[in-house]
PDB file of C-alpha atoms in Angstrom:
ATOM      1  CA  MET A   1       0.450 -57.508 -32.186  1.00 59.00           C
ATOM      2  CA  TYR A   2      -0.659 -58.898 -29.291  1.00 54.00           C
ATOM      3  CA  ASN A   3       3.723 -59.121 -28.243  1.00 59.00           C
ATOM      4  CA  GLN A   4       3.646 -55.459 -29.349  1.00 64.00           C
ATOM      5  CA  LYS A   5       0.967 -54.503 -26.982  1.00 57.00           C
ATOM      6  CA  LEU A   6       2.065 -56.364 -23.838  1.00 45.00           C
ATOM      7  CA  LEU A   7       6.056 -54.742 -25.263  1.00 48.00           C
ATOM      8  CA  ILE A   8       4.159 -51.684 -24.526  1.00 53.00           C
ATOM      9  CA  VAL A   9       2.895 -51.766 -21.508  1.00 47.00           C
ATOM     10  CA  LEU A  10       6.095 -53.785 -19.571  1.00 48.00           C
ATOM     11  CA  ALA A  11       7.852 -50.976 -20.211  1.00 50.00           C
ATOM     12  CA  ALA A  12       4.903 -48.198 -18.845  1.00 52.00           C
ATOM     13  CA  GLY A  13       4.662 -50.504 -16.123  1.00 52.00           C
ATOM     14  CA  LEU A  14       8.865 -50.633 -15.631  1.00 48.00           C
ATOM     15  CA  CYS A  15       9.369 -46.599 -16.366  1.00 49.00           C
ATOM     16  CA  THR A  16       6.266 -45.956 -13.496  1.00 49.00           C
ATOM     17  CA  LEU A  17       7.981 -48.787 -11.441  1.00 45.00           C
ATOM     18  CA  SER A  18      11.206 -47.307 -11.623  1.00 48.00           C
ATOM     19  CA  PHE A  19      10.171 -43.635 -10.982  1.00 46.00           C
ATOM     20  CA  SER A  20       8.371 -45.388  -7.638  1.00 46.00           C
ATOM     21  CA  ILE A  21      11.534 -46.548  -6.699  1.00 47.00           C
ATOM     22  CA  LYS A  22      13.301 -43.175  -7.121  1.00 49.00           C
ATOM     23  CA  ASP A  23      10.777 -41.378  -4.604  1.00 50.00           C
ATOM     24  CA  ILE A  24      11.297 -43.451  -2.077  1.00 51.00           C
ATOM     25  CA  LYS A  25      13.342 -41.723   0.352  1.00 57.00           C
ATOM     26  CA  VAL A  26      15.636 -43.681   3.006  1.00 62.00           C
ATOM     27  CA  GLN A  27      16.185 -42.274   6.087  1.00 68.00           C
ATOM     28  CA  GLU A  28      19.510 -43.592   7.791  1.00 85.00           C
ATOM     29  CA  PRO A  29      19.530 -45.057  11.019  1.00 88.00           C
ATOM     30  CA  TRP A  30      19.562 -42.306  13.767  1.00 91.00           C
ATOM     31  CA  ILE A  31      21.621 -42.915  16.243  1.00 94.00           C
ATOM     32  CA  ALA A  32      22.874 -40.341  18.550  1.00 97.00           C
ATOM     33  CA  PRO A  33      25.932 -39.531  19.765  1.00 98.00           C
ATOM     34  CA  ALA A  34      27.411 -42.326  22.681  1.00 98.00           C
ATOM     35  CA  TYR A  35      27.862 -38.868  25.437  1.00 98.00           C
ATOM     36  CA  ALA A  36      23.882 -38.790  24.474  1.00 98.00           C
ATOM     37  CA  ASP A  37      24.118 -42.600  27.196  1.00 98.00           C
ATOM     38  CA  THR A  38      25.267 -40.777  29.772  1.00 98.00           C
ATOM     39  CA  LEU A  39      22.655 -37.972  29.626  1.00 98.00           C
ATOM     40  CA  VAL A  40      20.667 -38.742  32.608  1.00 98.00           C
ATOM     41  CA  SER A  41      17.187 -36.766  34.320  1.00 98.00           C
ATOM     42  CA  PRO A  42      18.008 -34.510  36.753  1.00 98.00           C
ATOM     43  CA  TYR A  43      14.996 -34.317  38.080  1.00 97.00           C
ATOM     44  CA  LEU A  44      12.629 -36.958  40.786  1.00 96.00           C
ATOM     45  CA  ILE A  45       9.989 -38.658  39.171  1.00 94.00           C
ATOM     46  CA  GLU A  46       6.010 -37.126  40.292  1.00 95.00           C
ATOM     47  CA  PRO A  47       2.712 -38.109  40.215  1.00 94.00           C
ATOM     48  CA  LEU A  48       2.743 -35.729  37.841  1.00 96.00           C
ATOM     49  CA  THR A  49       5.685 -36.358  35.846  1.00 97.00           C
ATOM     50  CA  LEU A  50       3.535 -38.578  32.999  1.00 97.00           C
ATOM     51  CA  PRO A  51       0.609 -36.776  32.976  1.00 97.00           C
ATOM     52  CA  GLN A  52       2.923 -33.270  32.471  1.00 98.00           C
ATOM     53  CA  GLY A  53       4.358 -35.192  29.835  1.00 98.00           C
ATOM     54  CA  GLN A  54       1.627 -36.348  28.257  1.00 97.00           C
ATOM     55  CA  GLU A  55       0.172 -32.991  27.980  1.00 97.00           C
ATOM     56  CA  VAL A  56       3.207 -31.573  25.947  1.00 98.00           C
ATOM     57  CA  TYR A  57       3.680 -35.119  24.002  1.00 97.00           C
ATOM     58  CA  THR A  58      -0.288 -34.599  23.036  1.00 96.00           C
ATOM     59  CA  ILE A  59       0.418 -31.345  21.534  1.00 97.00           C
ATOM     60  CA  TYR A  60       3.909 -31.688  20.161  1.00 97.00           C
ATOM     61  CA  CYS A  61       4.108 -35.386  18.783  1.00 96.00           C
ATOM     62  CA  ALA A  62       1.098 -36.633  18.735  1.00 96.00           C
ATOM     63  CA  SER A  63      -0.434 -35.841  15.451  1.00 95.00           C
ATOM     64  CA  CYS A  64       3.298 -37.642  13.768  1.00 94.00           C
ATOM     65  CA  HIS A  65       4.074 -40.158  15.843  1.00 95.00           C
ATOM     66  CA  GLY A  66       0.268 -41.632  18.002  1.00 94.00           C
ATOM     67  CA  HIS A  67      -1.606 -40.912  21.404  1.00 93.00           C
ATOM     68  CA  GLN A  68       0.155 -44.495  21.984  1.00 93.00           C
ATOM     69  CA  GLY A  69       3.236 -44.192  19.941  1.00 94.00           C
ATOM     70  CA  ASN A  70       2.805 -46.645  17.180  1.00 94.00           C
ATOM     71  CA  ALA A  71       3.558 -43.531  14.195  1.00 93.00           C
ATOM     72  CA  ASP A  72       0.143 -43.552  13.116  1.00 94.00           C
ATOM     73  CA  GLY A  73      -0.839 -40.163  14.054  1.00 93.00           C
ATOM     74  CA  SER A  74      -3.266 -37.942  11.529  1.00 92.00           C
ATOM     75  CA  ALA A  75       0.117 -36.165   9.784  1.00 91.00           C
ATOM     76  CA  THR A  76       1.934 -39.677   8.889  1.00 90.00           C
ATOM     77  CA  LYS A  77      -0.143 -39.323   5.537  1.00 88.00           C
ATOM     78  CA  ASP A  78       1.648 -36.514   5.038  1.00 86.00           C
ATOM     79  CA  LEU A  79       5.232 -37.687   5.634  1.00 86.00           C
ATOM     80  CA  LYS A  80       7.728 -39.455   3.336  1.00 87.00           C
ATOM     81  CA  VAL A  81       9.999 -40.992   5.886  1.00 88.00           C
ATOM     82  CA  LYS A  82       7.381 -42.591   9.058  1.00 89.00           C
ATOM     83  CA  PRO A  83       8.333 -42.216  12.786  1.00 93.00           C
ATOM     84  CA  PRO A  84       9.185 -44.734  14.205  1.00 92.00           C
ATOM     85  CA  LYS A  85       7.010 -46.905  16.834  1.00 95.00           C
ATOM     86  CA  PHE A  86       8.143 -46.461  20.334  1.00 95.00           C
ATOM     87  CA  GLN A  87       7.656 -49.561  20.969  1.00 94.00           C
ATOM     88  CA  ASP A  88       9.856 -51.316  18.312  1.00 94.00           C
ATOM     89  CA  LYS A  89      13.743 -52.794  19.966  1.00 93.00           C
ATOM     90  CA  LYS A  90      15.021 -49.720  18.264  1.00 91.00           C
ATOM     91  CA  VAL A  91      13.505 -47.878  20.228  1.00 93.00           C
ATOM     92  CA  SER A  92      12.652 -48.797  23.467  1.00 93.00           C
ATOM     93  CA  SER A  93      16.849 -50.125  23.920  1.00 95.00           C
ATOM     94  CA  GLN A  94      17.560 -46.648  23.402  1.00 97.00           C
ATOM     95  CA  THR A  95      19.270 -44.860  26.491  1.00 98.00           C
ATOM     96  CA  ASN A  96      16.912 -42.378  28.135  1.00 98.00           C
ATOM     97  CA  GLY A  97      19.720 -39.826  27.386  1.00 99.00           C
ATOM     98  CA  ALA A  98      19.628 -40.477  23.451  1.00 98.00           C
ATOM     99  CA  ILE A  99      15.197 -40.271  23.271  1.00 98.00           C
ATOM    100  CA  PHE A 100      16.392 -36.771  24.808  1.00 99.00           C
ATOM    101  CA  TRP A 101      19.192 -35.603  22.631  1.00 98.00           C
ATOM    102  CA  LYS A 102      16.701 -36.561  19.905  1.00 98.00           C
ATOM    103  CA  ILE A 103      14.052 -34.500  21.481  1.00 98.00           C
ATOM    104  CA  ARG A 104      16.633 -31.985  22.068  1.00 98.00           C
ATOM    105  CA  GLU A 105      17.984 -31.695  18.291  1.00 98.00           C
ATOM    106  CA  GLY A 106      15.718 -32.831  15.822  1.00 96.00           C
ATOM    107  CA  ARG A 107      16.163 -34.474  12.752  1.00 94.00           C
ATOM    108  CA  GLY A 108      14.451 -34.228   9.255  1.00 89.00           C
ATOM    109  CA  GLY A 109      11.063 -34.012   9.784  1.00 88.00           C
ATOM    110  CA  MET A 110      10.954 -34.043  13.411  1.00 92.00           C
ATOM    111  CA  PRO A 111      11.675 -30.482  15.114  1.00 95.00           C
ATOM    112  CA  SER A 112      14.329 -29.348  17.405  1.00 98.00           C
ATOM    113  CA  PHE A 113      12.223 -29.101  21.565  1.00 98.00           C
ATOM    114  CA  LYS A 114      16.064 -27.373  22.332  1.00 98.00           C
ATOM    115  CA  ASP A 115      14.404 -23.514  22.430  1.00 97.00           C
ATOM    116  CA  ARG A 116      10.461 -24.627  22.203  1.00 97.00           C
ATOM    117  CA  LEU A 117      10.294 -26.867  25.670  1.00 98.00           C
ATOM    118  CA  SER A 118      11.934 -26.859  28.998  1.00 98.00           C
ATOM    119  CA  GLU A 119      14.829 -29.134  30.096  1.00 98.00           C
ATOM    120  CA  GLU A 120      12.398 -30.582  32.454  1.00 98.00           C
ATOM    121  CA  GLN A 121       8.911 -30.588  29.849  1.00 98.00           C
ATOM    122  CA  LYS A 122      11.889 -32.694  27.500  1.00 98.00           C
ATOM    123  CA  TRP A 123      12.630 -35.362  30.404  1.00 99.00           C
ATOM    124  CA  GLN A 124       9.324 -35.126  31.111  1.00 98.00           C
ATOM    125  CA  MET A 125       8.612 -36.498  27.697  1.00 98.00           C
ATOM    126  CA  VAL A 126      10.820 -38.812  28.044  1.00 98.00           C
ATOM    127  CA  GLU A 127       8.961 -40.267  31.081  1.00 98.00           C
ATOM    128  CA  TYR A 128       5.740 -40.539  29.020  1.00 97.00           C
ATOM    129  CA  ILE A 129       7.541 -42.209  25.715  1.00 97.00           C
ATOM    130  CA  ARG A 130       8.530 -44.837  28.215  1.00 97.00           C
ATOM    131  CA  ASP A 131       4.942 -45.257  29.638  1.00 96.00           C
ATOM    132  CA  ILE A 132       3.453 -45.218  26.566  1.00 95.00           C
ATOM    133  CA  SER A 133       6.427 -47.529  24.624  1.00 94.00           C
ATOM    134  CA  LYS A 134       4.607 -50.387  27.342  1.00 93.00           C
ATOM    135  CA  PRO A 135       1.538 -52.468  25.995  1.00 92.00           C
ATOM    136  CA  PHE A 136      -1.392 -50.689  27.268  1.00 90.00           C
ATOM    137  CA  ASP A 137      -1.990 -52.483  31.053  1.00 92.00           C
ATOM    138  CA  GLN A 138       1.082 -51.909  32.378  1.00 93.00           C
ATOM    139  CA  GLN A 139       1.344 -47.845  31.537  1.00 93.00           C
ATOM    140  CA  LEU A 140       1.680 -46.214  34.707  1.00 92.00           C
ATOM    141  CA  ASN A 141       0.250 -42.424  33.331  1.00 90.00           C
ATOM    142  CA  PRO A 142      -3.068 -41.793  35.999  1.00 87.00           C
ATOM    143  CA  LEU A 143      -4.653 -40.344  32.967  1.00 87.00           C
ATOM    144  CA  LYS A 144      -3.917 -43.090  30.332  1.00 84.00           C
ATOM    145  CA  THR A 145      -6.578 -43.778  27.522  1.00 80.00           C
ATOM    146  CA  ARG A 146      -6.782 -45.735  24.960  1.00 74.00           C
ATOM    147  CA  GLN A 147      -7.233 -42.728  22.695  1.00 67.00           C
ATOM    148  CA  HIS A 148      -4.580 -40.580  24.456  1.00 51.00           C
TER     149      HIS A 148
END
């Protein structure tokens, strides 16, 4: 009798586990096309570049990526595929052009900002993402806070 109950519990657990594993979304690595690496900002980095990048990032990106790029935004609990942390090597090793391309094109849960933001705003976001990818005490944004 004990063995029968144990068998039923194990079978139920395996069924639950198989459904859980099947529901996990695995997304292919997101690699920008080679030409994206050649994209370079035509804009000078000015005193307002980072604060303006922060403003756009806060409006459009922080809810998923988090204020410091730690993938801990308020919307992440509802996402099946979590965004990467900007400090991770797979992000920080990408060129500015590749990051710009991803912002412009989007994929899956990340919308395209091709028509939503100007070219200058997209490049400001690239600079801001680069800045928040650094340890907090090395960030250059004059308006930085631990929350933003």
